[in-house]
Amino acid sequence: MQIPKPGPATGGYLVAPAAWRDEPELLSEWIGLALAQVSALPPKQSKARNKGS
């Protein structure tokens, strides 16, 4: 299992249990549930920029 490093989020990869390699339907179902959950979240608000200097 890979442990994420602190810092900015990295896209383009997924960590899943090794046991799911033999059962791709489990992975597909899990990804579908995750996408549905994330899609239901409100849009991310941008942070106010510092207008100094």
PDB file of N, CA and C in Angstrom:
ATOM      1  N   MET A   1       0.844  -1.171   0.000  1.00  0.00           N
ATOM      2  CA  MET A   1       0.000   0.000   0.000  1.00  0.00           C
ATOM      3  C   MET A   1       0.892   1.237   0.000  1.00  0.00           C
ATOM      4  N   GLN A   2       0.511   2.197  -0.796  1.00  0.00           N
ATOM      5  CA  GLN A   2       1.269   3.439  -0.884  1.00  0.00           C
ATOM      6  C   GLN A   2       0.643   4.471   0.052  1.00  0.00           C
ATOM      7  N   ILE A   3       1.452   5.154   0.836  1.00  0.00           N
ATOM      8  CA  ILE A   3       0.965   6.178   1.754  1.00  0.00           C
ATOM      9  C   ILE A   3       1.203   7.539   1.115  1.00  0.00           C
ATOM     10  N   PRO A   4       0.127   8.351   0.986  1.00  0.00           N
ATOM     11  CA  PRO A   4       0.286   9.671   0.366  1.00  0.00           C
ATOM     12  C   PRO A   4       1.246  10.550   1.154  1.00  0.00           C
ATOM     13  N   LYS A   5       1.992  11.362   0.438  1.00  0.00           N
ATOM     14  CA  LYS A   5       2.921  12.304   1.054  1.00  0.00           C
ATOM     15  C   LYS A   5       2.186  13.611   1.334  1.00  0.00           C
ATOM     16  N   PRO A   6       2.585  14.332   2.378  1.00  0.00           N
ATOM     17  CA  PRO A   6       1.953  15.626   2.631  1.00  0.00           C
ATOM     18  C   PRO A   6       2.306  16.617   1.524  1.00  0.00           C
ATOM     19  N   GLY A   7       1.443  17.566   1.299  1.00  0.00           N
ATOM     20  CA  GLY A   7       1.692  18.579   0.286  1.00  0.00           C
ATOM     21  C   GLY A   7       0.533  18.661  -0.688  1.00  0.00           C
ATOM     22  N   PRO A   8       0.736  19.311  -1.814  1.00  0.00           N
ATOM     23  CA  PRO A   8      -0.336  19.472  -2.795  1.00  0.00           C
ATOM     24  C   PRO A   8      -0.855  18.123  -3.291  1.00  0.00           C
ATOM     25  N   ALA A   9      -2.137  18.089  -3.585  1.00  0.00           N
ATOM     26  CA  ALA A   9      -2.749  16.860  -4.091  1.00  0.00           C
ATOM     27  C   ALA A   9      -2.166  16.502  -5.455  1.00  0.00           C
ATOM     28  N   THR A  10      -1.999  15.225  -5.681  1.00  0.00           N
ATOM     29  CA  THR A  10      -1.499  14.732  -6.957  1.00  0.00           C
ATOM     30  C   THR A  10      -2.624  13.981  -7.650  1.00  0.00           C
ATOM     31  N   GLY A  11      -2.874  14.290  -8.892  1.00  0.00           N
ATOM     32  CA  GLY A  11      -3.914  13.595  -9.636  1.00  0.00           C
ATOM     33  C   GLY A  11      -3.320  12.537 -10.538  1.00  0.00           C
ATOM     34  N   GLY A  12      -4.170  11.679 -11.065  1.00  0.00           N
ATOM     35  CA  GLY A  12      -3.716  10.723 -12.057  1.00  0.00           C
ATOM     36  C   GLY A  12      -3.397   9.338 -11.549  1.00  0.00           C
ATOM     37  N   TYR A  13      -3.605   9.060 -10.272  1.00  0.00           N
ATOM     38  CA  TYR A  13      -3.379   7.701  -9.803  1.00  0.00           C
ATOM     39  C   TYR A  13      -4.357   7.372  -8.689  1.00  0.00           C
ATOM     40  N   LEU A  14      -4.472   6.097  -8.413  1.00  0.00           N
ATOM     41  CA  LEU A  14      -5.415   5.608  -7.423  1.00  0.00           C
ATOM     42  C   LEU A  14      -4.747   4.511  -6.618  1.00  0.00           C
ATOM     43  N   VAL A  15      -4.976   4.487  -5.326  1.00  0.00           N
ATOM     44  CA  VAL A  15      -4.453   3.433  -4.462  1.00  0.00           C
ATOM     45  C   VAL A  15      -5.630   2.553  -4.064  1.00  0.00           C
ATOM     46  N   ALA A  16      -5.495   1.257  -4.274  1.00  0.00           N
ATOM     47  CA  ALA A  16      -6.557   0.310  -3.945  1.00  0.00           C
ATOM     48  C   ALA A  16      -5.938  -0.959  -3.363  1.00  0.00           C
ATOM     49  N   PRO A  17      -6.720  -1.725  -2.611  1.00  0.00           N
ATOM     50  CA  PRO A  17      -6.202  -2.973  -2.053  1.00  0.00           C
ATOM     51  C   PRO A  17      -5.725  -3.933  -3.142  1.00  0.00           C
ATOM     52  N   ALA A  18      -4.636  -4.614  -2.892  1.00  0.00           N
ATOM     53  CA  ALA A  18      -4.081  -5.560  -3.867  1.00  0.00           C
ATOM     54  C   ALA A  18      -5.077  -6.665  -4.202  1.00  0.00           C
ATOM     55  N   ALA A  19      -5.928  -7.036  -3.257  1.00  0.00           N
ATOM     56  CA  ALA A  19      -6.906  -8.107  -3.488  1.00  0.00           C
ATOM     57  C   ALA A  19      -7.889  -7.750  -4.604  1.00  0.00           C
ATOM     58  N   TRP A  20      -8.073  -6.472  -4.866  1.00  0.00           N
ATOM     59  CA  TRP A  20      -9.023  -6.054  -5.897  1.00  0.00           C
ATOM     60  C   TRP A  20      -8.491  -6.275  -7.306  1.00  0.00           C
ATOM     61  N   ARG A  21      -7.215  -6.570  -7.451  1.00  0.00           N
ATOM     62  CA  ARG A  21      -6.658  -6.827  -8.789  1.00  0.00           C
ATOM     63  C   ARG A  21      -7.361  -7.997  -9.462  1.00  0.00           C
ATOM     64  N   ASP A  22      -7.727  -8.986  -8.667  1.00  0.00           N
ATOM     65  CA  ASP A  22      -8.391 -10.169  -9.216  1.00  0.00           C
ATOM     66  C   ASP A  22      -9.893  -9.970  -9.380  1.00  0.00           C
ATOM     67  N   GLU A  23     -10.433  -8.874  -8.852  1.00  0.00           N
ATOM     68  CA  GLU A  23     -11.866  -8.597  -8.950  1.00  0.00           C
ATOM     69  C   GLU A  23     -12.082  -7.144  -9.381  1.00  0.00           C
ATOM     70  N   PRO A  24     -11.847  -6.854 -10.661  1.00  0.00           N
ATOM     71  CA  PRO A  24     -11.948  -5.467 -11.130  1.00  0.00           C
ATOM     72  C   PRO A  24     -13.347  -4.868 -10.973  1.00  0.00           C
ATOM     73  N   GLU A  25     -14.380  -5.706 -10.872  1.00  0.00           N
ATOM     74  CA  GLU A  25     -15.730  -5.169 -10.687  1.00  0.00           C
ATOM     75  C   GLU A  25     -15.858  -4.462  -9.334  1.00  0.00           C
ATOM     76  N   LEU A  26     -15.123  -4.925  -8.323  1.00  0.00           N
ATOM     77  CA  LEU A  26     -15.125  -4.241  -7.024  1.00  0.00           C
ATOM     78  C   LEU A  26     -14.514  -2.850  -7.154  1.00  0.00           C
ATOM     79  N   LEU A  27     -13.426  -2.763  -7.869  1.00  0.00           N
ATOM     80  CA  LEU A  27     -12.760  -1.479  -8.072  1.00  0.00           C
ATOM     81  C   LEU A  27     -13.656  -0.535  -8.869  1.00  0.00           C
ATOM     82  N   SER A  28     -14.286  -1.049  -9.897  1.00  0.00           N
ATOM     83  CA  SER A  28     -15.176  -0.239 -10.721  1.00  0.00           C
ATOM     84  C   SER A  28     -16.343   0.305  -9.892  1.00  0.00           C
ATOM     85  N   GLU A  29     -16.919  -0.546  -9.048  1.00  0.00           N
ATOM     86  CA  GLU A  29     -18.030  -0.120  -8.197  1.00  0.00           C
ATOM     87  C   GLU A  29     -17.566   0.953  -7.204  1.00  0.00           C
ATOM     88  N   TRP A  30     -16.412   0.741  -6.608  1.00  0.00           N
ATOM     89  CA  TRP A  30     -15.875   1.687  -5.630  1.00  0.00           C
ATOM     90  C   TRP A  30     -15.606   3.045  -6.274  1.00  0.00           C
ATOM     91  N   ILE A  31     -15.041   3.036  -7.466  1.00  0.00           N
ATOM     92  CA  ILE A  31     -14.763   4.292  -8.171  1.00  0.00           C
ATOM     93  C   ILE A  31     -16.066   5.012  -8.497  1.00  0.00           C
ATOM     94  N   GLY A  32     -17.079   4.264  -8.925  1.00  0.00           N
ATOM     95  CA  GLY A  32     -18.382   4.862  -9.212  1.00  0.00           C
ATOM     96  C   GLY A  32     -18.984   5.529  -7.985  1.00  0.00           C
ATOM     97  N   LEU A  33     -18.902   4.860  -6.838  1.00  0.00           N
ATOM     98  CA  LEU A  33     -19.420   5.437  -5.592  1.00  0.00           C
ATOM     99  C   LEU A  33     -18.635   6.690  -5.200  1.00  0.00           C
ATOM    100  N   ALA A  34     -17.324   6.637  -5.355  1.00  0.00           N
ATOM    101  CA  ALA A  34     -16.483   7.785  -5.011  1.00  0.00           C
ATOM    102  C   ALA A  34     -16.797   8.979  -5.915  1.00  0.00           C
ATOM    103  N   LEU A  35     -16.952   8.736  -7.206  1.00  0.00           N
ATOM    104  CA  LEU A  35     -17.266   9.826  -8.138  1.00  0.00           C
ATOM    105  C   LEU A  35     -18.629  10.435  -7.839  1.00  0.00           C
ATOM    106  N   ALA A  36     -19.603   9.598  -7.492  1.00  0.00           N
ATOM    107  CA  ALA A  36     -20.932  10.105  -7.150  1.00  0.00           C
ATOM    108  C   ALA A  36     -20.862  10.987  -5.908  1.00  0.00           C
ATOM    109  N   GLN A  37     -20.092  10.569  -4.917  1.00  0.00           N
ATOM    110  CA  GLN A  37     -19.950  11.346  -3.684  1.00  0.00           C
ATOM    111  C   GLN A  37     -19.277  12.694  -3.959  1.00  0.00           C
ATOM    112  N   VAL A  38     -18.202  12.685  -4.713  1.00  0.00           N
ATOM    113  CA  VAL A  38     -17.471  13.918  -5.007  1.00  0.00           C
ATOM    114  C   VAL A  38     -18.305  14.847  -5.886  1.00  0.00           C
ATOM    115  N   SER A  39     -19.063  14.292  -6.808  1.00  0.00           N
ATOM    116  CA  SER A  39     -19.894  15.113  -7.693  1.00  0.00           C
ATOM    117  C   SER A  39     -20.990  15.841  -6.925  1.00  0.00           C
ATOM    118  N   ALA A  40     -21.395  15.313  -5.778  1.00  0.00           N
ATOM    119  CA  ALA A  40     -22.454  15.922  -4.980  1.00  0.00           C
ATOM    120  C   ALA A  40     -21.941  17.080  -4.120  1.00  0.00           C
ATOM    121  N   LEU A  41     -20.636  17.237  -4.013  1.00  0.00           N
ATOM    122  CA  LEU A  41     -20.063  18.312  -3.204  1.00  0.00           C
ATOM    123  C   LEU A  41     -20.214  19.661  -3.907  1.00  0.00           C
ATOM    124  N   PRO A  42     -20.335  20.752  -3.132  1.00  0.00           N
ATOM    125  CA  PRO A  42     -20.399  22.076  -3.756  1.00  0.00           C
ATOM    126  C   PRO A  42     -19.047  22.430  -4.364  1.00  0.00           C
ATOM    127  N   PRO A  43     -19.037  23.345  -5.342  1.00  0.00           N
ATOM    128  CA  PRO A  43     -17.760  23.752  -5.946  1.00  0.00           C
ATOM    129  C   PRO A  43     -16.815  24.322  -4.894  1.00  0.00           C
ATOM    130  N   LYS A  44     -15.548  24.098  -5.092  1.00  0.00           N
ATOM    131  CA  LYS A  44     -14.535  24.598  -4.168  1.00  0.00           C
ATOM    132  C   LYS A  44     -14.427  26.117  -4.317  1.00  0.00           C
ATOM    133  N   GLN A  45     -14.418  26.821  -3.195  1.00  0.00           N
ATOM    134  CA  GLN A  45     -14.294  28.273  -3.203  1.00  0.00           C
ATOM    135  C   GLN A  45     -12.821  28.649  -3.276  1.00  0.00           C
ATOM    136  N   SER A  46     -12.504  29.624  -4.122  1.00  0.00           N
ATOM    137  CA  SER A  46     -11.114  30.064  -4.210  1.00  0.00           C
ATOM    138  C   SER A  46     -10.794  30.955  -3.014  1.00  0.00           C
ATOM    139  N   LYS A  47      -9.545  30.928  -2.601  1.00  0.00           N
ATOM    140  CA  LYS A  47      -9.110  31.747  -1.478  1.00  0.00           C
ATOM    141  C   LYS A  47      -8.894  33.182  -1.957  1.00  0.00           C
ATOM    142  N   ALA A  48      -9.164  34.145  -1.072  1.00  0.00           N
ATOM    143  CA  ALA A  48      -8.948  35.554  -1.402  1.00  0.00           C
ATOM    144  C   ALA A  48      -7.451  35.800  -1.558  1.00  0.00           C
ATOM    145  N   ARG A  49      -7.095  36.539  -2.576  1.00  0.00           N
ATOM    146  CA  ARG A  49      -5.684  36.852  -2.818  1.00  0.00           C
ATOM    147  C   ARG A  49      -5.271  38.062  -2.000  1.00  0.00           C
ATOM    148  N   ASN A  50      -4.027  38.059  -1.581  1.00  0.00           N
ATOM    149  CA  ASN A  50      -3.466  39.189  -0.854  1.00  0.00           C
ATOM    150  C   ASN A  50      -3.150  40.294  -1.863  1.00  0.00           C
ATOM    151  N   LYS A  51      -3.750  41.471  -1.698  1.00  0.00           N
ATOM    152  CA  LYS A  51      -3.549  42.561  -2.660  1.00  0.00           C
ATOM    153  C   LYS A  51      -2.419  43.497  -2.244  1.00  0.00           C
ATOM    154  N   GLY A  52      -1.562  43.057  -1.329  1.00  0.00           N
ATOM    155  CA  GLY A  52      -0.427  43.872  -0.902  1.00  0.00           C
ATOM    156  C   GLY A  52       0.655  43.910  -1.962  1.00  0.00           C
ATOM    157  N   SER A  53       1.701  44.645  -1.724  1.00  0.00           N
ATOM    158  CA  SER A  53       2.835  44.880  -2.628  1.00  0.00           C
ATOM    159  C   SER A  53       2.399  44.798  -4.022  1.00  0.00           C
TER     160      SER A  53
END
